[in-house]
Short mmCIF file of N, CA and C in Angstrom, two decimals:
data_model
loop_
_atom_site.label_atom_id
_atom_site.label_comp_id
_atom_site.label_asym_id
_atom_site.label_seq_id
_atom_site.Cartn_x
_atom_site.Cartn_y
_atom_site.Cartn_z
N MET A 800 16.22 0.71 89.22
CA MET A 800 15.19 1.21 88.41
C MET A 800 15.66 1.73 87.07
N ASN A 801 16.75 2.29 87.17
CA ASN A 801 17.32 2.81 85.93
C ASN A 801 17.58 1.69 84.94
N GLY A 802 18.08 0.64 85.41
CA GLY A 802 18.40 -0.48 84.53
C GLY A 802 17.15 -1.14 84.00
N SER A 803 16.11 -1.26 84.81
CA SER A 803 14.89 -1.92 84.33
C SER A 803 14.11 -1.01 83.40
N THR A 804 14.15 0.30 83.64
CA THR A 804 13.45 1.22 82.75
C THR A 804 14.15 1.24 81.39
N LYS A 805 15.40 1.18 81.44
CA LYS A 805 16.15 1.15 80.20
C LYS A 805 15.82 -0.10 79.42
N MET A 806 15.73 -1.14 80.11
CA MET A 806 15.45 -2.41 79.49
C MET A 806 14.04 -2.43 78.93
N MET A 807 13.13 -1.85 79.64
CA MET A 807 11.74 -1.85 79.21
C MET A 807 11.57 -1.01 77.95
N PHE A 808 12.20 0.13 77.91
CA PHE A 808 12.09 0.97 76.72
C PHE A 808 12.77 0.31 75.52
N SER A 809 13.91 -0.26 75.78
CA SER A 809 14.63 -0.85 74.67
C SER A 809 13.91 -2.09 74.17
N SER A 810 13.33 -2.90 75.04
CA SER A 810 12.62 -4.09 74.58
C SER A 810 11.30 -3.69 73.92
N THR A 811 10.65 -2.64 74.39
CA THR A 811 9.41 -2.17 73.76
C THR A 811 9.72 -1.59 72.39
N ALA A 812 10.78 -0.83 72.30
CA ALA A 812 11.18 -0.26 71.01
C ALA A 812 11.55 -1.38 70.06
N LEU A 813 12.23 -2.38 70.56
CA LEU A 813 12.60 -3.51 69.71
C LEU A 813 11.36 -4.28 69.28
N ALA A 814 10.46 -4.49 70.18
CA ALA A 814 9.29 -5.30 69.88
C ALA A 814 8.37 -4.59 68.89
N SER A 815 8.13 -3.32 69.07
CA SER A 815 7.17 -2.65 68.20
C SER A 815 7.83 -2.08 66.95
N GLY A 816 8.98 -1.53 67.03
CA GLY A 816 9.61 -0.84 65.91
C GLY A 816 10.31 -1.75 64.93
N SER A 817 11.02 -2.69 65.37
CA SER A 817 11.83 -3.48 64.46
C SER A 817 10.99 -4.51 63.70
N VAL A 818 9.90 -4.95 64.25
CA VAL A 818 9.06 -5.94 63.58
C VAL A 818 8.18 -5.26 62.52
N ALA A 819 7.61 -4.11 62.80
CA ALA A 819 6.71 -3.43 61.86
C ALA A 819 7.49 -2.76 60.74
N GLY A 820 8.66 -2.28 60.99
CA GLY A 820 9.46 -1.57 59.97
C GLY A 820 9.79 -2.44 58.78
N PRO A 821 10.43 -3.58 58.96
CA PRO A 821 10.77 -4.41 57.80
C PRO A 821 9.53 -4.94 57.07
N ALA A 822 8.48 -5.22 57.79
CA ALA A 822 7.26 -5.71 57.14
C ALA A 822 6.66 -4.61 56.27
N LEU A 823 6.65 -3.39 56.81
CA LEU A 823 6.12 -2.25 56.05
C LEU A 823 7.00 -1.96 54.84
N VAL A 824 8.30 -2.02 55.02
CA VAL A 824 9.23 -1.80 53.90
C VAL A 824 9.04 -2.90 52.86
N GLY A 825 8.88 -4.13 53.28
CA GLY A 825 8.66 -5.25 52.36
C GLY A 825 7.37 -5.08 51.56
N MET A 826 6.33 -4.62 52.24
CA MET A 826 5.05 -4.40 51.56
C MET A 826 5.18 -3.26 50.55
N LEU A 827 5.85 -2.18 50.95
CA LEU A 827 6.03 -1.05 50.03
C LEU A 827 6.86 -1.45 48.81
N VAL A 828 7.92 -2.21 49.02
CA VAL A 828 8.74 -2.67 47.90
C VAL A 828 7.92 -3.57 46.98
N GLY A 829 7.09 -4.42 47.55
CA GLY A 829 6.23 -5.29 46.75
C GLY A 829 5.22 -4.49 45.93
N VAL A 830 4.60 -3.49 46.55
CA VAL A 830 3.62 -2.65 45.84
C VAL A 830 4.32 -1.86 44.74
N ILE A 831 5.47 -1.28 45.06
CA ILE A 831 6.21 -0.51 44.05
C ILE A 831 6.65 -1.42 42.91
N GLY A 832 7.12 -2.60 43.23
CA GLY A 832 7.52 -3.56 42.18
C GLY A 832 6.35 -3.96 41.31
N THR A 833 5.19 -4.17 41.91
CA THR A 833 4.00 -4.52 41.14
C THR A 833 3.57 -3.38 40.23
N VAL A 834 3.57 -2.16 40.76
CA VAL A 834 3.20 -0.99 39.97
C VAL A 834 4.18 -0.80 38.81
N LEU A 835 5.47 -0.93 39.09
CA LEU A 835 6.47 -0.81 38.03
C LEU A 835 6.31 -1.92 36.98
N GLY A 836 5.99 -3.11 37.42
CA GLY A 836 5.76 -4.22 36.48
C GLY A 836 4.56 -3.95 35.58
N ILE A 837 3.49 -3.44 36.16
CA ILE A 837 2.29 -3.12 35.37
C ILE A 837 2.59 -1.99 34.38
N LEU A 838 3.28 -0.96 34.85
CA LEU A 838 3.62 0.15 33.95
C LEU A 838 4.55 -0.31 32.82
N THR A 839 5.49 -1.17 33.14
CA THR A 839 6.39 -1.70 32.13
C THR A 839 5.62 -2.54 31.11
N LEU A 840 4.71 -3.35 31.57
CA LEU A 840 3.89 -4.17 30.68
C LEU A 840 3.05 -3.28 29.76
N ARG A 841 2.44 -2.25 30.30
CA ARG A 841 1.65 -1.32 29.47
C ARG A 841 2.54 -0.63 28.44
N HIS A 842 3.72 -0.23 28.87
CA HIS A 842 4.64 0.42 27.94
C HIS A 842 5.03 -0.52 26.80
N HIS A 843 5.34 -1.77 27.13
CA HIS A 843 5.72 -2.73 26.11
C HIS A 843 4.56 -3.00 25.15
N ARG A 844 3.34 -3.04 25.65
CA ARG A 844 2.18 -3.21 24.77
C ARG A 844 2.04 -2.03 23.82
N GLN A 845 2.27 -0.82 24.32
CA GLN A 845 2.18 0.36 23.46
C GLN A 845 3.28 0.34 22.40
N VAL A 846 4.48 -0.05 22.78
CA VAL A 846 5.58 -0.13 21.83
C VAL A 846 5.28 -1.19 20.77
N LEU A 847 4.76 -2.33 21.18
CA LEU A 847 4.42 -3.39 20.25
C LEU A 847 3.33 -2.93 19.27
N ALA A 848 2.33 -2.23 19.76
CA ALA A 848 1.27 -1.71 18.89
C ALA A 848 1.84 -0.69 17.91
N TRP A 849 2.74 0.17 18.37
CA TRP A 849 3.38 1.14 17.50
C TRP A 849 4.21 0.44 16.42
N MET A 850 4.93 -0.61 16.79
CA MET A 850 5.74 -1.35 15.82
C MET A 850 4.85 -2.01 14.76
N LYS A 851 3.72 -2.56 15.18
CA LYS A 851 2.80 -3.18 14.22
C LYS A 851 2.25 -2.14 13.25
N ARG A 852 1.89 -0.95 13.76
CA ARG A 852 1.39 0.12 12.89
C ARG A 852 2.47 0.56 11.91
N THR A 853 3.69 0.71 12.40
CA THR A 853 4.80 1.13 11.55
C THR A 853 5.09 0.09 10.48
N ARG A 854 5.09 -1.17 10.86
CA ARG A 854 5.35 -2.24 9.90
C ARG A 854 4.25 -2.27 8.83
N ALA A 855 2.99 -2.10 9.25
CA ALA A 855 1.89 -2.09 8.29
C ALA A 855 2.03 -0.89 7.34
N THR A 856 2.40 0.25 7.88
CA THR A 856 2.60 1.44 7.05
C THR A 856 3.74 1.22 6.07
N ASP A 857 4.82 0.59 6.52
CA ASP A 857 5.95 0.31 5.64
C ASP A 857 5.56 -0.66 4.53
N ASP A 858 4.77 -1.69 4.88
CA ASP A 858 4.32 -2.65 3.87
C ASP A 858 3.45 -1.98 2.82
N VAL A 859 2.52 -1.14 3.27
CA VAL A 859 1.67 -0.42 2.32
C VAL A 859 2.52 0.52 1.48
N GLY A 860 3.51 1.16 2.08
CA GLY A 860 4.40 2.05 1.33
C GLY A 860 5.16 1.31 0.25
N LYS A 861 5.62 0.11 0.56
CA LYS A 861 6.33 -0.69 -0.46
C LYS A 861 5.38 -1.09 -1.57
N ASP A 862 4.16 -1.49 -1.21
CA ASP A 862 3.17 -1.84 -2.24
C ASP A 862 2.85 -0.63 -3.11
N LEU A 863 2.76 0.54 -2.50
CA LEU A 863 2.50 1.75 -3.26
C LEU A 863 3.67 2.08 -4.19
N ASP A 864 4.89 1.85 -3.72
CA ASP A 864 6.07 2.08 -4.56
C ASP A 864 6.05 1.17 -5.78
N ASP A 865 5.75 -0.12 -5.55
CA ASP A 865 5.68 -1.07 -6.66
C ASP A 865 4.59 -0.66 -7.65
N THR A 866 3.44 -0.32 -7.13
CA THR A 866 2.32 0.08 -7.99
C THR A 866 2.67 1.34 -8.77
N ALA A 867 3.31 2.29 -8.11
CA ALA A 867 3.71 3.52 -8.81
C ALA A 867 4.69 3.22 -9.94
N THR A 868 5.58 2.29 -9.72
CA THR A 868 6.53 1.90 -10.76
C THR A 868 5.81 1.29 -11.96
N TYR A 869 4.86 0.38 -11.69
CA TYR A 869 4.10 -0.24 -12.78
C TYR A 869 3.27 0.80 -13.53
N LEU A 870 2.66 1.71 -12.79
CA LEU A 870 1.84 2.74 -13.43
C LEU A 870 2.70 3.68 -14.27
N ARG A 871 3.88 4.00 -13.79
CA ARG A 871 4.79 4.85 -14.55
C ARG A 871 5.20 4.16 -15.86
N SER A 872 5.50 2.86 -15.78
CA SER A 872 5.86 2.11 -16.99
C SER A 872 4.69 2.07 -17.97
N LEU A 873 3.50 1.85 -17.45
CA LEU A 873 2.32 1.83 -18.31
C LEU A 873 2.09 3.18 -18.97
N HIS A 874 2.26 4.23 -18.19
CA HIS A 874 2.08 5.58 -18.72
C HIS A 874 3.06 5.84 -19.87
N GLU A 875 4.31 5.43 -19.69
CA GLU A 875 5.31 5.59 -20.75
C GLU A 875 4.93 4.80 -22.00
N GLU A 876 4.46 3.57 -21.79
CA GLU A 876 4.05 2.73 -22.93
C GLU A 876 2.86 3.37 -23.66
N LEU A 877 1.93 3.92 -22.91
CA LEU A 877 0.77 4.56 -23.54
C LEU A 877 1.17 5.80 -24.32
N CYS A 878 2.11 6.55 -23.79
CA CYS A 878 2.59 7.73 -24.51
C CYS A 878 3.32 7.33 -25.79
N THR A 879 4.01 6.20 -25.76
CA THR A 879 4.70 5.71 -26.95
C THR A 879 3.70 5.33 -28.04
N ARG A 880 2.54 4.83 -27.64
CA ARG A 880 1.55 4.37 -28.60
C ARG A 880 0.51 5.44 -28.95
N ALA A 881 0.75 6.67 -28.59
CA ALA A 881 -0.22 7.74 -28.85
C ALA A 881 -0.42 7.91 -30.35
N GLN A 882 -1.68 7.98 -30.72
CA GLN A 882 -2.09 8.20 -32.11
C GLN A 882 -1.45 7.21 -33.07
N THR A 883 -1.22 6.00 -32.59
CA THR A 883 -0.66 4.94 -33.41
C THR A 883 -1.58 3.73 -33.32
N PRO A 884 -2.26 3.39 -34.41
CA PRO A 884 -3.10 2.19 -34.38
C PRO A 884 -2.25 0.95 -34.12
N CYS A 885 -2.70 0.10 -33.20
CA CYS A 885 -1.90 -1.05 -32.79
C CYS A 885 -2.60 -2.36 -33.16
N ARG A 886 -1.79 -3.29 -33.58
CA ARG A 886 -2.28 -4.63 -33.85
C ARG A 886 -1.94 -5.50 -32.64
N ALA A 887 -2.33 -6.75 -32.65
CA ALA A 887 -2.15 -7.66 -31.51
C ALA A 887 -0.68 -7.76 -31.11
N ALA A 888 0.20 -7.83 -32.07
CA ALA A 888 1.64 -7.96 -31.77
C ALA A 888 2.18 -6.71 -31.07
N ASP A 889 1.61 -5.56 -31.41
CA ASP A 889 2.07 -4.31 -30.78
C ASP A 889 1.64 -4.22 -29.31
N LEU A 890 0.50 -4.83 -28.99
CA LEU A 890 -0.02 -4.74 -27.63
C LEU A 890 0.42 -5.90 -26.74
N ALA A 891 1.04 -6.91 -27.31
CA ALA A 891 1.46 -8.09 -26.54
C ALA A 891 2.36 -7.75 -25.34
N PRO A 892 3.32 -6.82 -25.46
CA PRO A 892 4.17 -6.51 -24.29
C PRO A 892 3.39 -5.89 -23.12
N LEU A 893 2.23 -5.34 -23.38
CA LEU A 893 1.47 -4.71 -22.31
C LEU A 893 0.76 -5.71 -21.40
N ASN A 894 0.62 -6.94 -21.86
CA ASN A 894 -0.06 -7.95 -21.05
C ASN A 894 0.65 -8.18 -19.71
N ARG A 895 1.96 -8.13 -19.73
CA ARG A 895 2.75 -8.31 -18.49
C ARG A 895 2.40 -7.23 -17.47
N LEU A 896 2.36 -5.97 -17.94
CA LEU A 896 2.01 -4.86 -17.04
C LEU A 896 0.58 -5.00 -16.51
N ARG A 897 -0.30 -5.47 -17.36
CA ARG A 897 -1.70 -5.64 -16.95
C ARG A 897 -1.79 -6.64 -15.79
N HIS A 898 -1.07 -7.76 -15.90
CA HIS A 898 -1.11 -8.77 -14.85
C HIS A 898 -0.41 -8.30 -13.58
N LEU A 899 0.68 -7.56 -13.72
CA LEU A 899 1.36 -7.02 -12.54
C LEU A 899 0.44 -6.05 -11.78
N LEU A 900 -0.25 -5.19 -12.52
CA LEU A 900 -1.17 -4.25 -11.87
C LEU A 900 -2.34 -4.97 -11.24
N ASP A 901 -2.83 -6.01 -11.89
CA ASP A 901 -3.94 -6.78 -11.33
C ASP A 901 -3.53 -7.46 -10.03
N ASP A 902 -2.34 -8.04 -9.99
CA ASP A 902 -1.84 -8.67 -8.77
C ASP A 902 -1.61 -7.65 -7.66
N THR A 903 -1.05 -6.52 -8.02
CA THR A 903 -0.79 -5.47 -7.04
C THR A 903 -2.09 -4.90 -6.49
N GLY A 904 -3.09 -4.78 -7.35
CA GLY A 904 -4.38 -4.24 -6.92
C GLY A 904 -5.05 -5.11 -5.87
N ALA A 905 -4.82 -6.41 -5.95
CA ALA A 905 -5.41 -7.31 -4.97
C ALA A 905 -4.77 -7.13 -3.59
N ASP A 906 -3.52 -6.67 -3.55
CA ASP A 906 -2.79 -6.54 -2.29
C ASP A 906 -2.81 -5.12 -1.71
N THR A 907 -3.18 -4.15 -2.50
CA THR A 907 -3.07 -2.75 -2.07
C THR A 907 -4.46 -2.18 -1.82
N GLU A 908 -4.87 -2.19 -0.57
CA GLU A 908 -6.22 -1.75 -0.20
C GLU A 908 -6.47 -0.26 -0.44
N PRO A 909 -5.55 0.65 -0.11
CA PRO A 909 -5.87 2.08 -0.22
C PRO A 909 -6.19 2.55 -1.64
N ILE A 910 -5.67 1.87 -2.66
CA ILE A 910 -5.93 2.33 -4.03
C ILE A 910 -6.59 1.23 -4.87
N ARG A 911 -7.25 0.32 -4.21
CA ARG A 911 -7.88 -0.79 -4.92
C ARG A 911 -8.90 -0.31 -5.95
N ALA A 912 -9.72 0.67 -5.59
CA ALA A 912 -10.76 1.16 -6.51
C ALA A 912 -10.12 1.77 -7.76
N GLU A 913 -9.07 2.55 -7.59
CA GLU A 913 -8.41 3.18 -8.72
C GLU A 913 -7.75 2.13 -9.63
N LEU A 914 -7.13 1.12 -9.01
CA LEU A 914 -6.49 0.08 -9.81
C LEU A 914 -7.53 -0.79 -10.52
N THR A 915 -8.67 -0.99 -9.90
CA THR A 915 -9.74 -1.73 -10.57
C THR A 915 -10.20 -0.98 -11.82
N ALA A 916 -10.32 0.34 -11.70
CA ALA A 916 -10.69 1.14 -12.88
C ALA A 916 -9.61 1.07 -13.95
N VAL A 917 -8.35 1.10 -13.55
CA VAL A 917 -7.25 0.99 -14.51
C VAL A 917 -7.31 -0.36 -15.23
N ILE A 918 -7.51 -1.44 -14.48
CA ILE A 918 -7.55 -2.78 -15.07
C ILE A 918 -8.74 -2.89 -16.03
N HIS A 919 -9.89 -2.36 -15.64
CA HIS A 919 -11.08 -2.41 -16.50
C HIS A 919 -10.82 -1.68 -17.82
N LYS A 920 -10.25 -0.49 -17.74
CA LYS A 920 -9.95 0.28 -18.95
C LYS A 920 -8.80 -0.34 -19.74
N PHE A 921 -7.88 -0.97 -19.03
CA PHE A 921 -6.77 -1.65 -19.69
C PHE A 921 -7.31 -2.82 -20.54
N ASP A 922 -8.23 -3.60 -19.97
CA ASP A 922 -8.83 -4.71 -20.71
C ASP A 922 -9.57 -4.20 -21.94
N ARG A 923 -10.26 -3.09 -21.78
CA ARG A 923 -10.98 -2.50 -22.92
C ARG A 923 -9.99 -2.08 -24.01
N TYR A 924 -8.88 -1.49 -23.61
CA TYR A 924 -7.86 -1.06 -24.58
C TYR A 924 -7.25 -2.26 -25.29
N LEU A 925 -6.92 -3.30 -24.53
CA LEU A 925 -6.30 -4.48 -25.14
C LEU A 925 -7.26 -5.23 -26.05
N ALA A 926 -8.55 -5.09 -25.83
CA ALA A 926 -9.54 -5.78 -26.67
C ALA A 926 -9.71 -5.11 -28.03
N LEU A 927 -9.37 -3.84 -28.11
CA LEU A 927 -9.54 -3.11 -29.37
C LEU A 927 -8.26 -3.15 -30.19
N VAL A 928 -8.07 -4.23 -30.89
CA VAL A 928 -6.89 -4.37 -31.75
C VAL A 928 -7.33 -4.37 -33.21
N LEU A 929 -6.46 -3.89 -34.02
CA LEU A 929 -6.72 -3.93 -35.45
C LEU A 929 -6.46 -5.34 -35.97
N PRO A 930 -7.18 -5.73 -37.00
CA PRO A 930 -6.92 -7.06 -37.57
C PRO A 930 -5.53 -7.09 -38.20
N PRO A 931 -5.02 -8.28 -38.46
CA PRO A 931 -3.70 -8.37 -39.09
C PRO A 931 -3.69 -7.65 -40.43
N GLU A 932 -2.53 -7.23 -40.82
CA GLU A 932 -2.40 -6.51 -42.09
C GLU A 932 -2.83 -7.42 -43.24
N PRO A 933 -3.56 -6.84 -44.19
CA PRO A 933 -4.01 -7.67 -45.32
C PRO A 933 -2.82 -8.11 -46.17
N THR A 934 -2.97 -9.26 -46.73
CA THR A 934 -1.88 -9.79 -47.57
C THR A 934 -1.95 -9.24 -48.99
N THR A 935 -3.10 -8.76 -49.39
CA THR A 935 -3.23 -8.19 -50.73
C THR A 935 -3.01 -6.70 -50.69
N ALA A 936 -2.63 -6.16 -51.82
CA ALA A 936 -2.37 -4.72 -51.89
C ALA A 936 -3.68 -3.93 -51.92
N ARG A 937 -4.72 -4.55 -52.43
CA ARG A 937 -6.02 -3.86 -52.50
C ARG A 937 -6.85 -4.21 -51.29
N VAL A 938 -7.41 -3.17 -50.68
CA VAL A 938 -8.27 -3.35 -49.52
C VAL A 938 -9.58 -2.64 -49.84
N ALA A 939 -10.67 -3.27 -49.50
CA ALA A 939 -11.98 -2.68 -49.79
C ALA A 939 -12.19 -1.44 -48.93
N VAL A 940 -12.97 -0.52 -49.45
CA VAL A 940 -13.24 0.73 -48.74
C VAL A 940 -13.98 0.45 -47.43
N ALA A 941 -14.89 -0.49 -47.44
CA ALA A 941 -15.63 -0.83 -46.23
C ALA A 941 -14.68 -1.36 -45.14
N GLU A 942 -13.70 -2.15 -45.55
CA GLU A 942 -12.73 -2.68 -44.59
C GLU A 942 -11.85 -1.57 -44.04
N LEU A 943 -11.44 -0.64 -44.89
CA LEU A 943 -10.64 0.50 -44.42
C LEU A 943 -11.44 1.37 -43.46
N THR A 944 -12.71 1.56 -43.74
CA THR A 944 -13.57 2.33 -42.85
C THR A 944 -13.71 1.64 -41.50
N ALA A 945 -13.88 0.33 -41.53
CA ALA A 945 -13.98 -0.44 -40.28
C ALA A 945 -12.68 -0.35 -39.47
N GLN A 946 -11.55 -0.43 -40.15
CA GLN A 946 -10.26 -0.33 -39.46
C GLN A 946 -10.06 1.07 -38.88
N LEU A 947 -10.49 2.07 -39.60
CA LEU A 947 -10.39 3.45 -39.11
C LEU A 947 -11.25 3.64 -37.87
N ALA A 948 -12.45 3.10 -37.89
CA ALA A 948 -13.35 3.19 -36.73
C ALA A 948 -12.73 2.46 -35.52
N THR A 949 -12.16 1.29 -35.76
CA THR A 949 -11.51 0.54 -34.68
C THR A 949 -10.31 1.32 -34.15
N ALA A 950 -9.54 1.93 -35.04
CA ALA A 950 -8.37 2.71 -34.61
C ALA A 950 -8.81 3.91 -33.75
N MET A 951 -9.91 4.53 -34.12
CA MET A 951 -10.39 5.67 -33.33
C MET A 951 -10.91 5.22 -31.96
N ARG A 952 -11.61 4.08 -31.92
CA ARG A 952 -12.06 3.55 -30.62
C ARG A 952 -10.85 3.15 -29.76
N GLN A 953 -9.84 2.60 -30.44
CA GLN A 953 -8.62 2.21 -29.71
C GLN A 953 -7.93 3.44 -29.12
N GLU A 954 -7.86 4.51 -29.86
CA GLU A 954 -7.24 5.73 -29.36
C GLU A 954 -8.04 6.31 -28.19
N GLN A 955 -9.36 6.27 -28.29
CA GLN A 955 -10.19 6.76 -27.18
C GLN A 955 -10.00 5.89 -25.94
N ALA A 956 -9.90 4.58 -26.14
CA ALA A 956 -9.64 3.68 -25.01
C ALA A 956 -8.27 3.96 -24.39
N ARG A 957 -7.28 4.28 -25.22
CA ARG A 957 -5.94 4.62 -24.72
C ARG A 957 -6.00 5.89 -23.89
N ILE A 958 -6.75 6.88 -24.36
CA ILE A 958 -6.89 8.14 -23.62
C ILE A 958 -7.60 7.90 -22.29
N ASP A 959 -8.65 7.08 -22.30
CA ASP A 959 -9.36 6.76 -21.06
C ASP A 959 -8.44 6.03 -20.08
N LEU A 960 -7.65 5.09 -20.59
CA LEU A 960 -6.71 4.35 -19.73
C LEU A 960 -5.66 5.28 -19.16
N LYS A 961 -5.17 6.17 -19.98
CA LYS A 961 -4.16 7.14 -19.51
C LYS A 961 -4.73 8.01 -18.41
N GLY A 962 -6.00 8.42 -18.54
CA GLY A 962 -6.65 9.20 -17.48
C GLY A 962 -6.79 8.41 -16.19
N ALA A 963 -7.14 7.13 -16.30
CA ALA A 963 -7.25 6.28 -15.10
C ALA A 963 -5.89 6.09 -14.44
N VAL A 964 -4.85 5.95 -15.25
CA VAL A 964 -3.49 5.81 -14.71
C VAL A 964 -3.10 7.09 -13.96
N THR A 965 -3.41 8.23 -14.55
CA THR A 965 -3.09 9.51 -13.91
C THR A 965 -3.84 9.65 -12.58
N THR A 966 -5.09 9.25 -12.55
CA THR A 966 -5.88 9.31 -11.31
C THR A 966 -5.26 8.42 -10.24
N ALA A 967 -4.85 7.21 -10.60
CA ALA A 967 -4.22 6.31 -9.63
C ALA A 967 -2.89 6.87 -9.14
N GLN A 968 -2.12 7.48 -10.03
CA GLN A 968 -0.85 8.09 -9.61
C GLN A 968 -1.09 9.24 -8.65
N GLN A 969 -2.11 10.04 -8.90
CA GLN A 969 -2.42 11.15 -7.99
C GLN A 969 -2.85 10.63 -6.62
N LYS A 970 -3.61 9.55 -6.59
CA LYS A 970 -4.03 8.96 -5.32
C LYS A 970 -2.82 8.46 -4.54
N ILE A 971 -1.87 7.86 -5.24
CA ILE A 971 -0.65 7.38 -4.57
C ILE A 971 0.12 8.57 -3.99
N ARG A 972 0.23 9.66 -4.74
CA ARG A 972 0.92 10.85 -4.22
C ARG A 972 0.22 11.39 -2.99
N THR A 973 -1.11 11.41 -3.02
CA THR A 973 -1.88 11.90 -1.87
C THR A 973 -1.65 11.00 -0.66
N LEU A 974 -1.66 9.71 -0.85
CA LEU A 974 -1.43 8.77 0.27
C LEU A 974 -0.02 8.92 0.83
N ARG A 975 0.94 9.18 -0.01
CA ARG A 975 2.33 9.36 0.49
C ARG A 975 2.46 10.63 1.30
N ARG A 976 1.78 11.68 0.87
CA ARG A 976 1.82 12.94 1.64
C ARG A 976 1.15 12.77 2.99
N ALA A 977 0.09 11.99 3.03
CA ALA A 977 -0.67 11.80 4.28
C ALA A 977 0.09 10.92 5.27
N ALA A 978 0.96 10.05 4.75
CA ALA A 978 1.66 9.09 5.63
C ALA A 978 2.80 9.70 6.34
#
């Protein structure tokens, strides 16, 4: 009896315990592996989204840096031309800056409105040029009066453009602080 009871317990323990244990362990490992896989996938998606946001912020930052450089150059040029009536040849170097700002404005969403105002005022400033210098020593009073009026409108346009440039520069500073 002792031998058969021993055998019965050991075969029952073997039959019920050893078969259910590995299956349960296998199921638990599978569930844990699936949960870890899902969590890893979610983590990678979050990291990828963060990288995209960072890259977009870096791209906007570079565009803002370029725009700030162009605006600084324009501001310096405007200060150089303060209270100086300009003819077409004097304003020719500014055309390059105008086109650079126009191209940058198309790519830079956060300050597009400010750059549009700068470009509009820039075009107005470039349109107000004095006629070429007269070849004769005598100039009619009416012509001198017209040139003086044009020079005053040109100076006002320069002041307006300088104000628009300052506004755009302040917006860039604000965006940099916020980023």
